[in-house]
Amino acid sequence: MSTPVEERVSISSGGVITVIAGKVELGQGVLTALSQIAADALGADLAQVRLVAARTDGGPDEGLTAGSLSIQRGGPPLREACARVRAACVAEAARRWGVSPDEVTVRRGEFRSGDLTATYADLAKALELPMEDVRAVQEERDYVGTSVPRVDLPDKVAGRPRFIHDLRLPDQLYGRVLRPPSPAARLARPAPLPQDLRVVRDGSFLGVLAETEAEADRALGRLRRLTEWDDHDTLPDERDLRTYLRAGPHETVPVCEATGEPPEGEVVGATYSRPFLAHASMAPSAAAARWNPDGTVEVWTHSQGLFLLRRALADVLGLDLGRVVVRHVEGAGCYGHNGADDVALDAALLARECGGRPVLVRWSRADELTWSPFGSAMSVDVSAVVDAAGSVRSWEYDVWSQGHISRPTYGGEPNLLAGAHLERPWTYRAATDPPPQAGAGMTRNAEPIYDFPRARITGHRLTRTPIRSSALRSLGAFMNVFAIESFMDELALAAGRDPLAYRLDHLSDPRGREVLRRAADAAGWGRPGLGIGFAQYKGYGAYCAAVAEVEAEEELRVRRLTIAVDVGLVVNPDGVRNQIEGGAIQATSWTLKEQVRFDRRAITSRDWESYPILRFSETPEVVVELVEDPAQPSVGAGEAAQGPVAAAIANAVAASVEVRVRDLPITRDAVIRAMG
Amino acid sequence: MTRLNLNGTPVEAAADPGTPLLDVLRGEMGLVGTRFGCGAEACGACFVLLDGAAVASCTTPLSAVEGRDVVTVEGLAPGDELHPVQQAILDEQAGQCGYCLSGIMVSAAGLLARDPHPDEAAVIAALDRNLCRCGVQRRVVRAVLRAAGAEVAR
């Protein structure tokens, strides 16, 4: 038996080259960008390349699709795999034609040597032959760098089945889970249930099964009315999260230790905060599962990390890893760790009772807004010693937050919601953070890019909390950039200096200086009422500067955002623009409107009225300037705009109405309160 | 049995008359392009045209559409053709995850049917009941204006 050159690549007799993706489509367009990379590495025509959804059986384990790293980390192994396939086919063509591999070229799917030509389909057999060494070939860039249209949009525009919610497996059942009314609530006593309700119960985990969605919803309503819970208060005071975040217990995370005593000079300081934020996906999380007669469990999921989810499911279900197969199906945009993983366990628990029939479980809107992990509330104290000209001589920075990662298996626990409700419960641990080399969490972007002579930066992570938190687009960077860039603005204004010039005076990084200048030029910097914000994401990712123009009359609204971004080599220019535009609009929503609400017992923001997000009529115009540097490696674009946009808006409010709002969200009422 | 005209074809639905239209469409009718978003007519993901007006199918009972015209995203244009709004969404690449798009395109098609030449403010007003979380609102507005222009050209 021969080993294929690349398990993840196969070639059909019709010449279609199928590649199993290691990254998952979250609506960010990654399948399109990866197709471009694959086509160029293969020397194939884009139309013959199919990137298919990631899966644990046969697909590569490339970890999470997160952190704006898919192009940076997923691109190179894909390129390498495709280059090996190409080399194998080149070698086969050379063998058949009796020429040296150096004499064989391949472009747009056609292998050629003199007058001799062949296609991938002709040479597909080569993939089954033992490989010798692969020589590096110079690939032509036919697709990388061009705005190839999204491969997934035609289905979505036509309304064809594409989302996990559209799965219709043979003999499929529909499931719903009855969540407790609050994080602390547990089932009081199992009520006697009518015969015609198909209920699955394990401890305080309750679910219902039905033949249709409508019946499942009706059954869930009946079960809810029949169920009683023991409940008590465990949540903090939502109006005083500053105290809550500082109360501890904490893990202290030093980011930067200052050397020597602080210099003499005027000391100024400020405190900034953000509330808990919800991912608020447009689609409630969903998953399907089937227990097969051979003892395997198949799970269909929109998780960001199929292999982590597989491990967590195997642990909770008490199965060997090899018995769990996890496949990706697209969901709505998730913007981080939402309920995708949790609902996969729900589906597996319900399907376990269904004798081999598959079950599709879909959460409710309220489940999605109250039970998905949140982006943590955060609070920052920052102070600086400034010289006579107002320049920073020393910088002190403390950030207080819950952790930003509680994905499956982090900290050694499955961390799946239903696990905590089972008869033999699993602990749902307080979130932790990725290590600094993976971009950190609460301290992501806590270190300013500016050339400060002295700085001390410390993170304080809460290690006990009743509120689940996990990754939300950009993790701590949104808050840290908001705080740093707001404070830089305050320092500039206090010194009577132009905020742009003030930043440039503290900044030697040439790429940073360039995006600042480009954003400022494009926005017509110098006009009154503009605000600017800037960062290099994670300190090693994309450079992004945003200029905001706001309108503060009856309502507070952002009219326009002008954004310059440098992501190194651009794989898909329109894809980068779309990610920056979308990130900027979402960041505007976080900045102006969003706040998870709760009383002392339960999350109370459970629908679009109590958790409003930005509407069409509130959406700013977004202008994106690509500052391309093809000599630099590609870095991700998905999270670069979040922090700079928040700071630009706050700074524009300060420039327009001379009011500094330091606590998000910047609502009309917050502005009025700040006017004091 | 409830009779209705679905995407131009008379059909009968067997579901209980109190069943939400959305569940009938996605279930019995096999048309999954209409999405569930909130179940409370607050997001627009499940919009369909009911006698030409965009309504939330999640809170509309089957009984309310007896004898009426229902158009879903699948029926905006005949067969495999695309409605000008659908084509313009592709041309402008006005999508990210795409989950909200069905409802948005239904709202926009409803607008263009009653006002073939809307200005930007009219487009925004017509789409203000539709939520989008990925942030493609500006692209969508451009696409709908482009679709309106395409109709002018005919």
PDB file of N, CA, C and O in Angstrom, chain A residues 385-427:
ATOM      1  N   VAL A 385       4.909  60.304  34.084  1.00  0.00           N
ATOM      2  CA  VAL A 385       5.690  61.481  34.488  1.00  0.00           C
ATOM      3  C   VAL A 385       6.064  62.191  33.193  1.00  0.00           C
ATOM      4  O   VAL A 385       6.623  61.568  32.284  1.00  0.00           O
ATOM      5  N   VAL A 386       5.725  63.473  33.110  1.00  0.00           N
ATOM      6  CA  VAL A 386       6.014  64.209  31.873  1.00  0.00           C
ATOM      7  C   VAL A 386       7.018  65.326  32.146  1.00  0.00           C
ATOM      8  O   VAL A 386       7.109  65.842  33.271  1.00  0.00           O
ATOM      9  N   ASP A 387       7.774  65.670  31.122  1.00  0.00           N
ATOM     10  CA  ASP A 387       8.744  66.760  31.264  1.00  0.00           C
ATOM     11  C   ASP A 387       8.061  68.100  30.973  1.00  0.00           C
ATOM     12  O   ASP A 387       6.845  68.157  30.750  1.00  0.00           O
ATOM     13  N   ALA A 388       8.868  69.162  30.938  1.00  0.00           N
ATOM     14  CA  ALA A 388       8.296  70.506  30.796  1.00  0.00           C
ATOM     15  C   ALA A 388       7.538  70.656  29.481  1.00  0.00           C
ATOM     16  O   ALA A 388       6.558  71.407  29.395  1.00  0.00           O
ATOM     17  N   ALA A 389       7.964  69.904  28.441  1.00  0.00           N
ATOM     18  CA  ALA A 389       7.276  69.996  27.141  1.00  0.00           C
ATOM     19  C   ALA A 389       6.074  69.062  27.066  1.00  0.00           C
ATOM     20  O   ALA A 389       5.375  69.027  26.055  1.00  0.00           O
ATOM     21  N   GLY A 390       5.871  68.273  28.124  1.00  0.00           N
ATOM     22  CA  GLY A 390       4.733  67.349  28.136  1.00  0.00           C
ATOM     23  C   GLY A 390       5.063  65.978  27.598  1.00  0.00           C
ATOM     24  O   GLY A 390       4.176  65.126  27.487  1.00  0.00           O
ATOM     25  N   SER A 391       6.313  65.714  27.254  1.00  0.00           N
ATOM     26  CA  SER A 391       6.696  64.396  26.739  1.00  0.00           C
ATOM     27  C   SER A 391       6.838  63.390  27.876  1.00  0.00           C
ATOM     28  O   SER A 391       7.185  63.754  29.006  1.00  0.00           O
ATOM     29  N   VAL A 392       6.601  62.125  27.563  1.00  0.00           N
ATOM     30  CA  VAL A 392       6.588  61.083  28.581  1.00  0.00           C
ATOM     31  C   VAL A 392       8.020  60.710  28.979  1.00  0.00           C
ATOM     32  O   VAL A 392       8.837  60.356  28.130  1.00  0.00           O
ATOM     33  N   ARG A 393       8.302  60.775  30.276  1.00  0.00           N
ATOM     34  CA  ARG A 393       9.604  60.347  30.806  1.00  0.00           C
ATOM     35  C   ARG A 393       9.477  58.968  31.470  1.00  0.00           C
ATOM     36  O   ARG A 393      10.437  58.214  31.548  1.00  0.00           O
ATOM     37  N   SER A 394       8.302  58.706  31.986  1.00  0.00           N
ATOM     38  CA  SER A 394       8.082  57.429  32.669  1.00  0.00           C
ATOM     39  C   SER A 394       6.603  57.075  32.588  1.00  0.00           C
ATOM     40  O   SER A 394       5.748  57.967  32.582  1.00  0.00           O
ATOM     41  N   TRP A 395       6.331  55.769  32.544  1.00  0.00           N
ATOM     42  CA  TRP A 395       4.952  55.291  32.261  1.00  0.00           C
ATOM     43  C   TRP A 395       4.644  54.153  33.226  1.00  0.00           C
ATOM     44  O   TRP A 395       5.447  53.236  33.374  1.00  0.00           O
ATOM     45  N   GLU A 396       3.517  54.233  33.911  1.00  0.00           N
ATOM     46  CA  GLU A 396       3.090  53.158  34.818  1.00  0.00           C
ATOM     47  C   GLU A 396       1.710  52.692  34.382  1.00  0.00           C
ATOM     48  O   GLU A 396       0.826  53.512  34.130  1.00  0.00           O
ATOM     49  N   TYR A 397       1.508  51.376  34.326  1.00  0.00           N
ATOM     50  CA  TYR A 397       0.272  50.861  33.730  1.00  0.00           C
ATOM     51  C   TYR A 397      -0.156  49.582  34.440  1.00  0.00           C
ATOM     52  O   TYR A 397       0.623  48.639  34.567  1.00  0.00           O
ATOM     53  N   ASP A 398      -1.388  49.575  34.918  1.00  0.00           N
ATOM     54  CA  ASP A 398      -1.958  48.371  35.544  1.00  0.00           C
ATOM     55  C   ASP A 398      -3.276  48.047  34.871  1.00  0.00           C
ATOM     56  O   ASP A 398      -4.154  48.904  34.772  1.00  0.00           O
ATOM     57  N   VAL A 399      -3.411  46.793  34.438  1.00  0.00           N
ATOM     58  CA  VAL A 399      -4.679  46.367  33.847  1.00  0.00           C
ATOM     59  C   VAL A 399      -5.280  45.257  34.706  1.00  0.00           C
ATOM     60  O   VAL A 399      -4.585  44.326  35.127  1.00  0.00           O
ATOM     61  N   TRP A 400      -6.585  45.386  34.976  1.00  0.00           N
ATOM     62  CA  TRP A 400      -7.329  44.457  35.837  1.00  0.00           C
ATOM     63  C   TRP A 400      -8.396  43.795  34.989  1.00  0.00           C
ATOM     64  O   TRP A 400      -9.174  44.477  34.331  1.00  0.00           O
ATOM     65  N   SER A 401      -8.441  42.467  35.028  1.00  0.00           N
ATOM     66  CA  SER A 401      -9.337  41.775  34.097  1.00  0.00           C
ATOM     67  C   SER A 401      -9.524  40.327  34.521  1.00  0.00           C
ATOM     68  O   SER A 401      -8.706  39.781  35.256  1.00  0.00           O
ATOM     69  N   GLN A 402     -10.596  39.716  34.044  1.00  0.00           N
ATOM     70  CA  GLN A 402     -10.655  38.271  34.065  1.00  0.00           C
ATOM     71  C   GLN A 402      -9.770  37.757  32.920  1.00  0.00           C
ATOM     72  O   GLN A 402      -9.324  38.528  32.077  1.00  0.00           O
ATOM     73  N   GLY A 403      -9.564  36.447  32.880  1.00  0.00           N
ATOM     74  CA  GLY A 403      -8.819  35.869  31.774  1.00  0.00           C
ATOM     75  C   GLY A 403      -9.607  35.958  30.480  1.00  0.00           C
ATOM     76  O   GLY A 403     -10.809  36.212  30.492  1.00  0.00           O
ATOM     77  N   HIS A 404      -8.915  35.733  29.388  1.00  0.00           N
ATOM     78  CA  HIS A 404      -9.531  35.868  28.070  1.00  0.00           C
ATOM     79  C   HIS A 404      -9.591  34.572  27.283  1.00  0.00           C
ATOM     80  O   HIS A 404      -9.944  34.591  26.109  1.00  0.00           O
ATOM     81  N   ILE A 405      -9.217  33.466  27.908  1.00  0.00           N
ATOM     82  CA  ILE A 405      -9.333  32.178  27.212  1.00  0.00           C
ATOM     83  C   ILE A 405      -9.855  31.105  28.165  1.00  0.00           C
ATOM     84  O   ILE A 405      -9.239  30.818  29.182  1.00  0.00           O
ATOM     85  N   SER A 406     -10.997  30.525  27.795  1.00  0.00           N
ATOM     86  CA  SER A 406     -11.450  29.316  28.498  1.00  0.00           C
ATOM     87  C   SER A 406     -11.941  28.329  27.460  1.00  0.00           C
ATOM     88  O   SER A 406     -12.964  27.691  27.624  1.00  0.00           O
ATOM     89  N   ARG A 407     -11.198  28.229  26.389  1.00  0.00           N
ATOM     90  CA  ARG A 407     -11.572  27.303  25.318  1.00  0.00           C
ATOM     91  C   ARG A 407     -11.457  25.865  25.817  1.00  0.00           C
ATOM     92  O   ARG A 407     -10.806  25.601  26.826  1.00  0.00           O
ATOM     93  N   PRO A 408     -12.073  24.932  25.071  1.00  0.00           N
ATOM     94  CA  PRO A 408     -11.992  23.531  25.469  1.00  0.00           C
ATOM     95  C   PRO A 408     -10.544  23.101  25.742  1.00  0.00           C
ATOM     96  O   PRO A 408      -9.648  23.435  24.968  1.00  0.00           O
ATOM     97  N   THR A 409     -10.356  22.425  26.841  1.00  0.00           N
ATOM     98  CA  THR A 409      -9.097  21.823  27.309  1.00  0.00           C
ATOM     99  C   THR A 409      -8.106  22.819  27.896  1.00  0.00           C
ATOM    100  O   THR A 409      -7.084  22.417  28.438  1.00  0.00           O
ATOM    101  N   TYR A 410      -8.374  24.144  27.821  1.00  0.00           N
ATOM    102  CA  TYR A 410      -7.458  25.100  28.447  1.00  0.00           C
ATOM    103  C   TYR A 410      -7.497  24.902  29.957  1.00  0.00           C
ATOM    104  O   TYR A 410      -8.556  24.795  30.548  1.00  0.00           O
ATOM    105  N   GLY A 411      -6.329  24.844  30.565  1.00  0.00           N
ATOM    106  CA  GLY A 411      -6.250  24.623  31.998  1.00  0.00           C
ATOM    107  C   GLY A 411      -6.565  23.179  32.366  1.00  0.00           C
ATOM    108  O   GLY A 411      -6.744  22.854  33.536  1.00  0.00           O
ATOM    109  N   GLY A 412      -6.660  22.295  31.361  1.00  0.00           N
ATOM    110  CA  GLY A 412      -6.822  20.869  31.626  1.00  0.00           C
ATOM    111  C   GLY A 412      -8.256  20.399  31.778  1.00  0.00           C
ATOM    112  O   GLY A 412      -8.501  19.207  31.932  1.00  0.00           O
ATOM    113  N   GLU A 413      -9.229  21.298  31.752  1.00  0.00           N
ATOM    114  CA  GLU A 413     -10.640  20.918  31.873  1.00  0.00           C
ATOM    115  C   GLU A 413     -11.305  21.018  30.504  1.00  0.00           C
ATOM    116  O   GLU A 413     -10.874  21.808  29.665  1.00  0.00           O
ATOM    117  N   PRO A 414     -12.360  20.224  30.293  1.00  0.00           N
ATOM    118  CA  PRO A 414     -13.060  20.349  29.002  1.00  0.00           C
ATOM    119  C   PRO A 414     -13.638  21.755  28.778  1.00  0.00           C
ATOM    120  O   PRO A 414     -13.693  22.226  27.652  1.00  0.00           O
ATOM    121  N   ASN A 415     -14.076  22.409  29.873  1.00  0.00           N
ATOM    122  CA  ASN A 415     -14.631  23.766  29.775  1.00  0.00           C
ATOM    123  C   ASN A 415     -15.852  23.863  28.870  1.00  0.00           C
ATOM    124  O   ASN A 415     -16.073  24.890  28.235  1.00  0.00           O
ATOM    125  N   LEU A 416     -16.628  22.801  28.803  1.00  0.00           N
ATOM    126  CA  LEU A 416     -17.863  22.849  28.024  1.00  0.00           C
ATOM    127  C   LEU A 416     -19.027  23.070  28.981  1.00  0.00           C
ATOM    128  O   LEU A 416     -19.122  22.413  30.025  1.00  0.00           O
ATOM    129  N   LEU A 417     -19.903  24.012  28.613  1.00  0.00           N
ATOM    130  CA  LEU A 417     -20.938  24.498  29.521  1.00  0.00           C
ATOM    131  C   LEU A 417     -21.725  23.379  30.198  1.00  0.00           C
ATOM    132  O   LEU A 417     -21.850  23.350  31.423  1.00  0.00           O
ATOM    133  N   ALA A 418     -22.258  22.448  29.419  1.00  0.00           N
ATOM    134  CA  ALA A 418     -23.125  21.419  29.999  1.00  0.00           C
ATOM    135  C   ALA A 418     -22.376  20.546  30.996  1.00  0.00           C
ATOM    136  O   ALA A 418     -22.989  19.964  31.901  1.00  0.00           O
ATOM    137  N   GLY A 419     -21.049  20.467  30.850  1.00  0.00           N
ATOM    138  CA  GLY A 419     -20.255  19.665  31.777  1.00  0.00           C
ATOM    139  C   GLY A 419     -20.498  20.054  33.227  1.00  0.00           C
ATOM    140  O   GLY A 419     -20.540  19.201  34.125  1.00  0.00           O
ATOM    141  N   ALA A 420     -20.692  21.343  33.464  1.00  0.00           N
ATOM    142  CA  ALA A 420     -20.884  21.836  34.830  1.00  0.00           C
ATOM    143  C   ALA A 420     -22.248  21.464  35.402  1.00  0.00           C
ATOM    144  O   ALA A 420     -22.478  21.573  36.595  1.00  0.00           O
ATOM    145  N   HIS A 421     -23.174  21.051  34.523  1.00  0.00           N
ATOM    146  CA  HIS A 421     -24.535  20.762  34.975  1.00  0.00           C
ATOM    147  C   HIS A 421     -24.819  19.265  35.115  1.00  0.00           C
ATOM    148  O   HIS A 421     -25.905  18.880  35.511  1.00  0.00           O
ATOM    149  N   LEU A 422     -23.828  18.430  34.790  1.00  0.00           N
ATOM    150  CA  LEU A 422     -24.067  16.981  34.795  1.00  0.00           C
ATOM    151  C   LEU A 422     -24.128  16.438  36.224  1.00  0.00           C
ATOM    152  O   LEU A 422     -23.678  17.070  37.181  1.00  0.00           O
ATOM    153  N   GLU A 423     -24.685  15.235  36.339  1.00  0.00           N
ATOM    154  CA  GLU A 423     -24.781  14.562  37.642  1.00  0.00           C
ATOM    155  C   GLU A 423     -23.396  14.476  38.291  1.00  0.00           C
ATOM    156  O   GLU A 423     -23.247  14.719  39.484  1.00  0.00           O
ATOM    157  N   ARG A 424     -22.403  14.118  37.469  1.00  0.00           N
ATOM    158  CA  ARG A 424     -21.017  14.141  37.948  1.00  0.00           C
ATOM    159  C   ARG A 424     -20.340  15.308  37.264  1.00  0.00           C
ATOM    160  O   ARG A 424     -19.786  15.174  36.176  1.00  0.00           O
ATOM    161  N   PRO A 425     -20.411  16.470  37.902  1.00  0.00           N
ATOM    162  CA  PRO A 425     -20.063  17.702  37.176  1.00  0.00           C
ATOM    163  C   PRO A 425     -18.564  17.902  36.972  1.00  0.00           C
ATOM    164  O   PRO A 425     -17.738  17.452  37.763  1.00  0.00           O
ATOM    165  N   TRP A 426     -18.252  18.579  35.893  1.00  0.00           N
ATOM    166  CA  TRP A 426     -16.911  19.074  35.629  1.00  0.00           C
ATOM    167  C   TRP A 426     -16.847  20.523  36.095  1.00  0.00           C
ATOM    168  O   TRP A 426     -17.852  21.222  36.106  1.00  0.00           O
ATOM    169  N   THR A 427     -15.657  20.947  36.454  1.00  0.00           N
ATOM    170  CA  THR A 427     -15.492  22.341  36.854  1.00  0.00           C
ATOM    171  C   THR A 427     -15.354  23.190  35.604  1.00  0.00           C
ATOM    172  O   THR A 427     -14.641  22.809  34.688  1.00  0.00           O
TER     173      THR A 427
END
